[in-house]
Every structure is written in structure tokens, then in C-alpha cells.
Tab-separated table of C-alpha atoms in Angstrom:
chain	number	residue	atom	x	y	z
A	1	UNK	CA	195.301	29.577	171.243
A	2	UNK	CA	198.645	31.292	170.933
A	3	UNK	CA	200.537	32.244	167.773
A	4	UNK	CA	202.316	29.706	165.594
A	5	UNK	CA	205.671	28.636	167.131
A	6	UNK	CA	207.619	30.351	164.352
A	7	UNK	CA	205.725	33.606	164.926
A	8	UNK	CA	206.191	33.318	168.686
A	9	UNK	CA	209.941	32.765	168.212
A	10	UNK	CA	210.517	35.837	166.065
A	11	UNK	CA	208.395	38.025	168.336
A	12	UNK	CA	210.290	36.894	171.414
A	13	UNK	CA	213.620	37.622	169.742
A	14	UNK	CA	212.501	41.131	168.816
A	15	UNK	CA	210.937	41.755	172.218
A	16	UNK	CA	214.259	41.048	173.925
A	17	UNK	CA	216.074	43.522	171.699
A	18	UNK	CA	213.436	46.206	172.218
A	19	UNK	CA	213.730	45.804	175.978
A	20	UNK	CA	217.490	46.374	175.626
A	21	UNK	CA	216.890	49.474	173.501
A	22	UNK	CA	214.415	50.863	176.029
A	23	UNK	CA	216.809	50.233	178.923
A	24	UNK	CA	219.624	52.050	177.140
A	25	UNK	CA	217.323	54.873	176.060
A	26	UNK	CA	216.190	55.581	179.606
A	27	UNK	CA	219.732	55.232	180.932
A	28	UNK	CA	221.169	57.802	178.526
A	29	UNK	CA	218.194	60.126	178.158
A	30	UNK	CA	216.552	59.587	181.513
A	31	UNK	CA	215.261	62.029	184.132
A	32	UNK	CA	217.465	64.899	182.996
A	33	UNK	CA	216.263	65.040	179.418
A	34	UNK	CA	217.994	64.418	176.113
A	35	UNK	CA	221.631	63.583	176.642
A	36	UNK	CA	221.825	65.127	180.132
A	37	UNK	CA	223.267	63.050	182.982
A	38	UNK	CA	220.885	62.316	185.825
A	39	UNK	CA	223.143	64.038	188.373
A	40	UNK	CA	223.024	67.247	186.332
A	41	UNK	CA	219.248	67.000	186.200
A	42	UNK	CA	219.196	66.692	189.957
A	43	UNK	CA	221.070	69.955	190.268
A	44	UNK	CA	218.712	71.826	187.964
A	45	UNK	CA	215.776	72.174	190.362
A	46	UNK	CA	217.779	73.562	193.334
A	47	UNK	CA	219.409	76.095	191.024
A	48	UNK	CA	216.008	77.296	189.844
A	49	UNK	CA	214.937	77.683	193.472
A	50	UNK	CA	217.977	79.841	194.221
A	51	UNK	CA	217.089	82.129	191.309
A	52	UNK	CA	213.571	82.586	192.717
A	53	UNK	CA	214.884	83.197	196.239
A	54	UNK	CA	217.320	85.835	194.997
A	55	UNK	CA	214.520	87.744	193.309
A	56	UNK	CA	212.298	87.489	196.375
A	57	UNK	CA	215.068	88.925	198.552
A	58	UNK	CA	215.227	92.078	196.466
A	59	UNK	CA	218.436	91.140	194.706
A	60	UNK	CA	218.578	90.829	190.928
A	61	UNK	CA	217.528	87.389	189.894
A	62	UNK	CA	220.184	85.275	188.202
A	63	UNK	CA	219.555	84.701	184.527
A	64	UNK	CA	217.520	81.618	183.775
A	65	UNK	CA	219.237	78.741	182.094
A	66	UNK	CA	218.044	78.040	178.579
A	67	UNK	CA	215.558	75.220	178.425
A	68	UNK	CA	216.959	71.878	177.318
A	69	UNK	CA	215.344	70.339	174.253
A	70	UNK	CA	212.522	68.033	175.103
A	71	UNK	CA	213.533	64.434	174.636
A	72	UNK	CA	211.406	62.151	172.464
A	73	UNK	CA	208.603	60.397	174.292
A	74	UNK	CA	209.848	57.025	173.061
A	75	UNK	CA	212.845	55.712	171.118
A	76	UNK	CA	212.487	55.136	167.393
A	77	UNK	CA	213.535	51.711	166.098
A	78	UNK	CA	213.860	51.177	162.352
A	79	UNK	CA	213.857	47.872	160.501
A	80	UNK	CA	216.037	47.503	157.415
A	81	UNK	CA	213.797	45.598	155.024
A	82	UNK	CA	214.659	44.218	151.597
A	83	UNK	CA	211.295	42.535	151.122
A	84	UNK	CA	212.791	39.073	151.648
A	85	UNK	CA	211.440	36.563	154.148
A	86	UNK	CA	213.965	37.344	156.894
A	87	UNK	CA	213.431	41.094	156.921
A	88	UNK	CA	209.659	40.927	156.363
A	89	UNK	CA	209.355	38.558	159.337
A	90	UNK	CA	211.453	41.019	161.319
A	91	UNK	CA	209.255	43.938	160.272
A	92	UNK	CA	206.078	42.111	161.271
A	93	UNK	CA	207.514	41.220	164.690
A	94	UNK	CA	208.688	44.788	165.258
A	95	UNK	CA	205.272	46.185	164.343
A	96	UNK	CA	203.564	43.766	166.743
A	97	UNK	CA	205.901	44.241	169.699
A	98	UNK	CA	206.256	48.019	169.359
A	99	UNK	CA	202.507	48.411	169.915
A	100	UNK	CA	202.875	46.747	173.317
A	101	UNK	CA	205.965	48.689	174.379
A	102	UNK	CA	206.889	52.351	174.586
A	103	UNK	CA	208.660	52.195	171.217
A	104	UNK	CA	208.091	53.931	167.899
A	105	UNK	CA	208.685	51.683	164.883
A	106	UNK	CA	209.641	52.592	161.321
A	107	UNK	CA	211.176	50.963	158.252
A	108	UNK	CA	213.819	51.621	155.618
A	109	UNK	CA	214.373	49.786	152.349
A	110	UNK	CA	217.472	50.358	150.240
A	111	UNK	CA	217.227	50.312	146.452
A	112	UNK	CA	220.661	49.253	145.138
A	113	UNK	CA	219.675	49.899	141.510
A	114	UNK	CA	221.322	46.629	140.488
A	115	UNK	CA	218.324	44.960	138.830
A	116	UNK	CA	215.596	46.099	136.436
A	117	UNK	CA	212.502	47.190	138.315
A	118	UNK	CA	214.343	47.653	141.624
A	119	UNK	CA	212.661	51.005	142.200
A	120	UNK	CA	209.208	49.453	141.804
A	121	UNK	CA	210.061	46.670	144.243
A	122	UNK	CA	211.333	49.225	146.764
A	123	UNK	CA	208.042	51.103	146.462
A	124	UNK	CA	206.145	47.840	147.089
A	125	UNK	CA	208.178	47.209	150.236
A	126	UNK	CA	207.372	50.710	151.475
A	127	UNK	CA	203.663	50.050	150.894
A	128	UNK	CA	203.825	46.784	152.861
A	129	UNK	CA	205.697	48.371	155.741
A	130	UNK	CA	203.210	51.240	155.890
A	131	UNK	CA	200.362	48.703	155.956
A	132	UNK	CA	201.950	47.318	159.146
A	133	UNK	CA	201.523	50.817	160.656
A	134	UNK	CA	205.275	51.473	160.683
A	135	UNK	CA	206.136	55.161	160.607
A	136	UNK	CA	208.358	56.648	159.260
A	137	UNK	CA	208.817	54.453	156.212
A	138	UNK	CA	210.984	55.300	153.232
A	139	UNK	CA	212.951	53.896	150.296
A	140	UNK	CA	216.493	55.122	149.747
A	141	UNK	CA	218.220	54.702	146.384
A	142	UNK	CA	222.004	54.273	146.375
A	143	UNK	CA	224.809	54.016	143.849
A	144	UNK	CA	226.896	50.865	144.224
A	145	UNK	CA	230.553	51.284	143.353
A	146	UNK	CA	233.109	48.619	142.479
A	147	UNK	CA	235.675	48.803	145.270
A	148	UNK	CA	236.167	45.459	147.021
A	149	UNK	CA	233.951	43.521	144.600
A	150	UNK	CA	230.177	43.634	143.980
A	151	UNK	CA	229.085	42.140	147.306
A	152	UNK	CA	231.317	44.360	149.444
A	153	UNK	CA	230.437	47.457	147.405
A	154	UNK	CA	226.701	46.805	147.785
A	155	UNK	CA	227.131	46.250	151.514
A	156	UNK	CA	229.092	49.483	151.930
A	157	UNK	CA	226.466	51.478	150.017
A	158	UNK	CA	223.652	49.889	152.013
A	159	UNK	CA	225.170	50.620	155.411
A	160	UNK	CA	225.991	54.188	154.404
A	161	UNK	CA	222.329	54.693	153.481
A	162	UNK	CA	221.128	53.100	156.733
A	163	UNK	CA	223.513	55.234	158.781
A	164	UNK	CA	222.224	58.372	157.079
A	165	UNK	CA	218.588	57.343	157.618
A	166	UNK	CA	219.205	56.596	161.296
A	167	UNK	CA	220.793	60.012	161.776
A	168	UNK	CA	218.068	61.756	159.798
A	169	UNK	CA	215.254	60.231	161.843
A	170	UNK	CA	217.079	60.132	165.174
A	171	UNK	CA	216.693	56.356	165.441
A	172	UNK	CA	217.916	54.625	168.579
A	173	UNK	CA	218.463	51.337	166.699
A	174	UNK	CA	218.217	49.702	163.288
A	175	UNK	CA	217.158	46.051	163.199
A	176	UNK	CA	218.747	43.703	160.659
A	177	UNK	CA	217.330	40.327	159.651
A	178	UNK	CA	220.519	38.242	159.667
A	179	UNK	CA	219.798	34.685	160.786
A	180	UNK	CA	221.845	31.831	162.208
A	181	UNK	CA	222.330	30.581	158.634
A	182	UNK	CA	223.818	33.934	157.633
A	183	UNK	CA	226.123	33.710	160.633
A	184	UNK	CA	227.343	30.257	159.595
A	185	UNK	CA	228.038	31.501	156.065
A	186	UNK	CA	229.972	34.476	157.428
A	187	UNK	CA	232.140	32.209	159.580
A	188	UNK	CA	232.962	29.966	156.616
A	189	UNK	CA	233.793	32.969	154.423
A	190	UNK	CA	236.151	34.239	157.131
A	191	UNK	CA	237.743	30.817	157.401
A	192	UNK	CA	238.273	30.700	153.633
A	193	UNK	CA	239.993	34.104	153.694
A	194	UNK	CA	242.294	33.009	156.515
A	195	UNK	CA	241.690	36.325	158.239
A	196	UNK	CA	242.001	35.137	161.827
A	197	UNK	CA	239.765	34.792	164.832
A	198	UNK	CA	237.956	38.109	164.329
A	199	UNK	CA	236.601	36.895	160.994
A	200	UNK	CA	235.543	33.632	162.611
A	201	UNK	CA	233.553	35.622	165.166
A	202	UNK	CA	231.024	36.482	162.453
A	203	UNK	CA	228.414	39.172	163.011
A	204	UNK	CA	227.822	40.730	166.413
A	205	UNK	CA	224.352	40.914	167.923
A	206	UNK	CA	224.970	44.661	168.241
A	207	UNK	CA	227.392	46.648	166.100
A	208	UNK	CA	227.954	50.029	164.496
A	209	UNK	CA	228.060	53.461	166.141
A	210	UNK	CA	226.876	53.100	169.749
A	211	UNK	CA	225.522	49.626	168.960
A	212	UNK	CA	223.085	51.053	166.410
A	213	UNK	CA	222.638	47.824	164.446
A	214	UNK	CA	220.818	44.985	166.212
A	215	UNK	CA	220.428	41.438	164.902
A	216	UNK	CA	217.589	39.726	166.810
A	217	UNK	CA	217.555	36.578	164.622
A	218	UNK	CA	221.134	35.328	165.039
A	219	UNK	CA	219.832	32.421	167.137
A	220	UNK	CA	217.013	31.582	164.690
A	221	UNK	CA	217.310	29.702	161.423
A	222	UNK	CA	216.195	30.993	158.056
A	223	UNK	CA	213.293	28.537	157.841
A	224	UNK	CA	211.735	29.920	161.022
A	225	UNK	CA	211.557	33.394	159.494
A	226	UNK	CA	210.131	32.056	156.244
A	227	UNK	CA	207.550	29.960	158.105
A	228	UNK	CA	206.492	33.005	160.128
A	229	UNK	CA	205.809	34.893	156.904
A	230	UNK	CA	203.900	31.954	155.447
A	231	UNK	CA	201.532	31.469	158.377
A	232	UNK	CA	200.863	35.224	158.569
A	233	UNK	CA	200.265	35.457	154.792
A	234	UNK	CA	203.046	38.038	154.441
A	235	UNK	CA	204.206	38.289	150.816
A	236	UNK	CA	207.972	38.073	150.342
A	237	UNK	CA	210.380	38.698	147.484
A	238	UNK	CA	213.193	36.260	146.737
A	239	UNK	CA	216.210	38.156	145.438
A	240	UNK	CA	217.595	36.343	142.365
A	241	UNK	CA	221.091	37.385	143.462
A	242	UNK	CA	220.696	34.947	146.367
A	243	UNK	CA	220.732	32.000	143.944
A	244	UNK	CA	223.168	33.460	141.413
A	245	UNK	CA	226.371	31.349	141.401
A	246	UNK	CA	228.333	34.414	140.355
A	247	UNK	CA	228.239	35.495	144.016
A	248	UNK	CA	230.470	33.765	146.540
A	249	UNK	CA	227.889	33.736	149.340
A	250	UNK	CA	225.285	32.253	147.001
A	251	UNK	CA	227.605	29.380	146.028
A	252	UNK	CA	228.391	28.768	149.677
A	253	UNK	CA	224.697	28.764	150.604
A	254	UNK	CA	223.511	26.404	147.887
A	255	UNK	CA	226.590	24.240	147.336
A	256	UNK	CA	229.113	24.581	150.165
A	257	UNK	CA	226.943	24.233	153.273
A	258	UNK	CA	224.791	21.402	151.866
A	259	UNK	CA	228.008	19.526	151.016
A	260	UNK	CA	229.308	20.008	154.545
A	261	UNK	CA	226.054	18.774	156.048
A	262	UNK	CA	226.107	15.760	153.746
A	263	UNK	CA	229.668	14.921	154.810
A	264	UNK	CA	229.443	15.807	158.509
A	265	UNK	CA	225.761	15.411	159.294
A	266	UNK	CA	223.145	17.862	160.517
A	267	UNK	CA	224.106	20.494	163.031
A	268	UNK	CA	226.884	22.167	161.007
A	269	UNK	CA	225.068	25.515	160.936
A	270	UNK	CA	224.464	25.477	164.692
A	271	UNK	CA	228.098	24.498	165.350
A	272	UNK	CA	229.411	27.301	163.158
A	273	UNK	CA	227.162	29.830	164.886
A	274	UNK	CA	228.423	28.590	168.263
A	275	UNK	CA	231.999	28.917	167.005
A	276	UNK	CA	231.243	32.521	166.079
A	277	UNK	CA	230.226	33.398	169.640
A	278	UNK	CA	233.209	31.652	171.229
A	279	UNK	CA	235.569	33.294	168.758
A	280	UNK	CA	234.032	36.705	169.433
A	281	UNK	CA	234.610	36.343	173.169
A	282	UNK	CA	238.272	35.452	172.562
A	283	UNK	CA	238.745	38.205	169.987
A	284	UNK	CA	237.246	40.828	172.302
A	285	UNK	CA	239.630	39.800	175.083
A	286	UNK	CA	242.650	39.965	172.747
A	287	UNK	CA	241.546	43.356	171.401
A	288	UNK	CA	241.404	44.726	174.945
A	289	UNK	CA	244.891	43.354	175.647
A	290	UNK	CA	246.223	44.865	172.396
A	291	UNK	CA	244.761	48.298	173.184
A	292	UNK	CA	246.566	48.301	176.528
A	293	UNK	CA	249.805	46.945	175.026
A	294	UNK	CA	249.865	49.612	172.307
A	295	UNK	CA	250.429	52.322	174.899
A	296	UNK	CA	253.522	50.522	176.165
A	297	UNK	CA	255.218	49.917	172.806
A	298	UNK	CA	255.338	53.527	171.607
A	299	UNK	CA	258.187	55.934	172.292
A	300	UNK	CA	257.788	59.489	173.528
A	301	UNK	CA	256.988	60.681	169.994
A	302	UNK	CA	254.324	58.017	169.504
A	303	UNK	CA	256.325	55.791	167.143
A	304	UNK	CA	256.169	52.009	167.496
A	305	UNK	CA	259.335	50.462	168.919
A	306	UNK	CA	260.289	47.208	167.209
A	307	UNK	CA	262.064	45.688	170.224
A	308	UNK	CA	258.996	46.144	172.417
A	309	UNK	CA	256.693	44.809	169.706
A	310	UNK	CA	258.883	41.721	169.319
A	311	UNK	CA	258.282	40.486	172.864
A	312	UNK	CA	254.483	40.673	172.589
A	313	UNK	CA	252.532	37.446	171.920
A	314	UNK	CA	251.966	37.180	168.128
A	315	UNK	CA	248.162	37.492	168.400
A	316	UNK	CA	248.495	40.711	170.421
A	317	UNK	CA	251.296	42.131	168.268
A	318	UNK	CA	249.352	41.633	165.034
A	319	UNK	CA	246.381	43.433	166.546
A	320	UNK	CA	248.569	46.386	167.480
A	321	UNK	CA	249.920	46.441	163.915
A	322	UNK	CA	246.444	46.215	162.405
A	323	UNK	CA	245.207	49.133	164.482
A	324	UNK	CA	248.222	51.204	163.467
A	325	UNK	CA	247.789	50.412	159.760
A	326	UNK	CA	244.086	51.312	159.830
A	327	UNK	CA	244.819	54.550	161.711
A	328	UNK	CA	247.299	55.423	158.948
A	329	UNK	CA	244.506	55.203	156.373
A	330	UNK	CA	244.196	51.592	155.204
A	331	UNK	CA	240.549	50.493	154.699
A	332	UNK	CA	239.753	47.830	157.289
A	333	UNK	CA	237.770	45.759	154.793
A	334	UNK	CA	240.743	45.540	152.426
A	335	UNK	CA	243.295	44.554	155.047
A	336	UNK	CA	243.898	40.794	155.109
A	337	UNK	CA	246.062	38.384	157.070
A	338	UNK	CA	248.748	38.290	154.368
A	339	UNK	CA	249.217	42.059	154.685
A	340	UNK	CA	249.741	41.847	158.427
A	341	UNK	CA	252.088	38.875	158.045
A	342	UNK	CA	254.353	40.973	155.821
A	343	UNK	CA	254.341	43.854	158.290
A	344	UNK	CA	254.966	41.437	161.151
A	345	UNK	CA	258.107	40.178	159.401
A	346	UNK	CA	259.539	43.671	159.729
A	347	UNK	CA	259.493	42.941	163.468
A	348	UNK	CA	260.252	39.232	163.694
A	349	UNK	CA	262.250	38.527	160.531
A	350	UNK	CA	264.133	41.735	159.800
A	351	UNK	CA	266.609	41.271	156.931
A	352	UNK	CA	266.723	44.790	155.580
A	353	UNK	CA	263.448	44.465	153.632
A	354	UNK	CA	262.014	47.303	151.634
A	355	UNK	CA	258.822	49.091	152.662
A	356	UNK	CA	255.624	47.028	152.594
A	357	UNK	CA	252.861	48.450	150.388
A	358	UNK	CA	249.401	48.164	151.955
A	359	UNK	CA	245.828	49.033	150.886
A	360	UNK	CA	244.921	52.714	150.952
A	361	UNK	CA	248.386	53.790	149.730
A	362	UNK	CA	249.766	53.024	153.186
A	363	UNK	CA	253.325	51.791	153.550
A	364	UNK	CA	255.157	50.275	156.496
A	365	UNK	CA	258.918	50.354	156.880
A	366	UNK	CA	261.451	49.693	159.625
A	367	UNK	CA	263.676	52.653	160.324
A	368	UNK	CA	266.105	53.163	163.196
A	369	UNK	CA	264.515	50.479	165.348
A	370	UNK	CA	261.096	52.026	164.843
A	371	UNK	CA	258.173	50.868	162.704
A	372	UNK	CA	257.006	53.768	160.538
A	373	UNK	CA	253.501	53.396	159.068
A	374	UNK	CA	252.140	56.202	156.922
A	375	UNK	CA	250.400	57.016	153.656
A	376	UNK	CA	252.730	57.423	150.707
């Protein structure tokens, strides 16, 4: 008799991601060793033969090349685990699948220090991950600031800690337990902000530096993960912040989405998740177009020319402007549609406006037919 359907579903999702990680690992760190292209590896052996032949012929042997560092026997994959049902289900699936594949598996839990006893709970999560034979396993405490609001600040601190842990351990990937329900919530939050198609595209299956972050559960609902924990007798911790109405996502989860399903019927979550994927495909295509267009709208000194920007389609032009504003120092997470609309008016509705003040002390002004964007 096979595993429970919920357990089988989470294991299959993780197995697919691990196969992707293994494929990329062997592609980048294949026959030549760590970080060395395969063609260079192919040249190494003949060169060594020439050194030996030179010595045998009585000529001084050429100096040997220094040995390349030995690459790890298998890639390390970490799971980011809060102790909740989604991430504990993910950890259990990773532990199971890693034993069958050439993958090392470890776990990281982040202590945000936002609730009494958070350090103790982090230690409990470490104990549970170690009991699954994950190694390395560690808890990382962070300080959560205030910039961007409590949810954004906690997210920024968490990802900074995960990035540092991945670098410290040389991890090939970090698995995150975001589900289809999380994706639907993200799409609705983006819609409420009016931030455009990129916000509607939600979370990517792979994101971060070199695709470090992987989300195996984006096609699975939250109940599947919880059921998998239940049937495997895996203890989980329910974060009280997830039901606290002070947080926007919590209100959306417990009030907004149920209201939508009551009004529109079942299937809202699946439809929103499908919208995310379609929007991401469109956004990726527009981003590629904007990157190519940006090269054509700059003068010989690299400044943006307003006349050339004007003739671009609005969706492409706003992407070019967004890239330029971020490059000038504006935090991407603080840059909203209303900011870009004001900058866009410098191109399409020029009436001698003053400079536009943007997040990160960046300002945009029109000057001599050029758009000047810089920190003040």
C-alpha cells in the first residue's frame, strides 16, 4: 500500500524540484569540477600529457597547474522551516526524497524575535528537523526593522538571513513552503495595490540569485500540506500572527478570500493562481522587450531621451523608467504604480513640472529633452 495521497503529492512536488537542482548542479559543476566549464576540463588532460612528454624528452617540464578545488559530491538543498504545517510538510518530503537521490538535505529556521518564547520555538524546530536526519540544521535570529511596515520588514530580514545561510553552507537551493493559497493571496494583494501585471504574477517557482529559492508547493493547496503532516504525525506550530487581523494578509486569508468564494463560488484560489502564471509569462515578455528598448532610448552619454521614450508602448516605457529609477537607488519594494505614473507624465504630459520625488531620495526631472534620474 502506497503513502497517503497528500503525502504522495508533496513528495512528488519536491522530487521534481530536486531533479531540477541535480540537473543544474551537474551542468554547472560537471566533469571539469567546481565552476569549470566542461570544455576547459577536456583540455586539462592533454595539457598534463604534454608536461610529462616534455620532461621525458629531456627538456624542463612545464610547471604543473594548481589543482582545482574538489567539488562537493552532491548539492546541498536547505528547507526554510518556520514549524508551520506548510514548511514541516516540505521538510518531511525533502528528507524522504533526498535519501533516494544524490542530494544532501539541511534546514534553516529564522527566529524573528517578534513574540515571547520565539527562541524556544526555533530550538524546537531545529530538534524536529534534526530528527528527520537533515544536516546541517540551524536557527538564525534576526532583528526586524520598521521600513515598509511590519510584514515587509519581517520578510526582508528573513530573506537576508536565508541568503546568508545559503552562502555560508554553499547551498544549491533553498526550498520555501508557499502554497497555491499563498499565491492567490499575493495576487489579490498586488491587485489591491494597483501595481501592474508584475504584481499580479505573484511568486515565481524559482527566484533569487541564480534561482536559489524554489517553491515546490505552488500547485498544491494549504490543506494538502496540513493533511500530510497529520497522517505522518508531524507536530506543527500555528503562528498567531496568521490569524491576527492587524496584518493585511491575515485579514485577506480569513475574511477576503472566503467572501470572494461565497460570492463567486469555489475555484477562486485556483483561478487566481492560474492568473499569476499567465501574468508572469506576459510580464517576462514585456521585461525582455523593455531591456532591449532601453538601449535604443539613451543618448551617447547614457541619458534617457524623452522623444524616444514617448514613442514606446506605455507598458514598455514604464518598465524602462522603473529600471532606471531602481538603478538610481530607489528600493524596488517601495516603488509603486503612482510613482511611475508621475515620472511618466514628464514624458507624456510635459507642462514644465518640477522634479518628482521618489523613494530612496531619488528624484526625476526633465531637462533639455532628457530625463535625469538621480539621488538628491
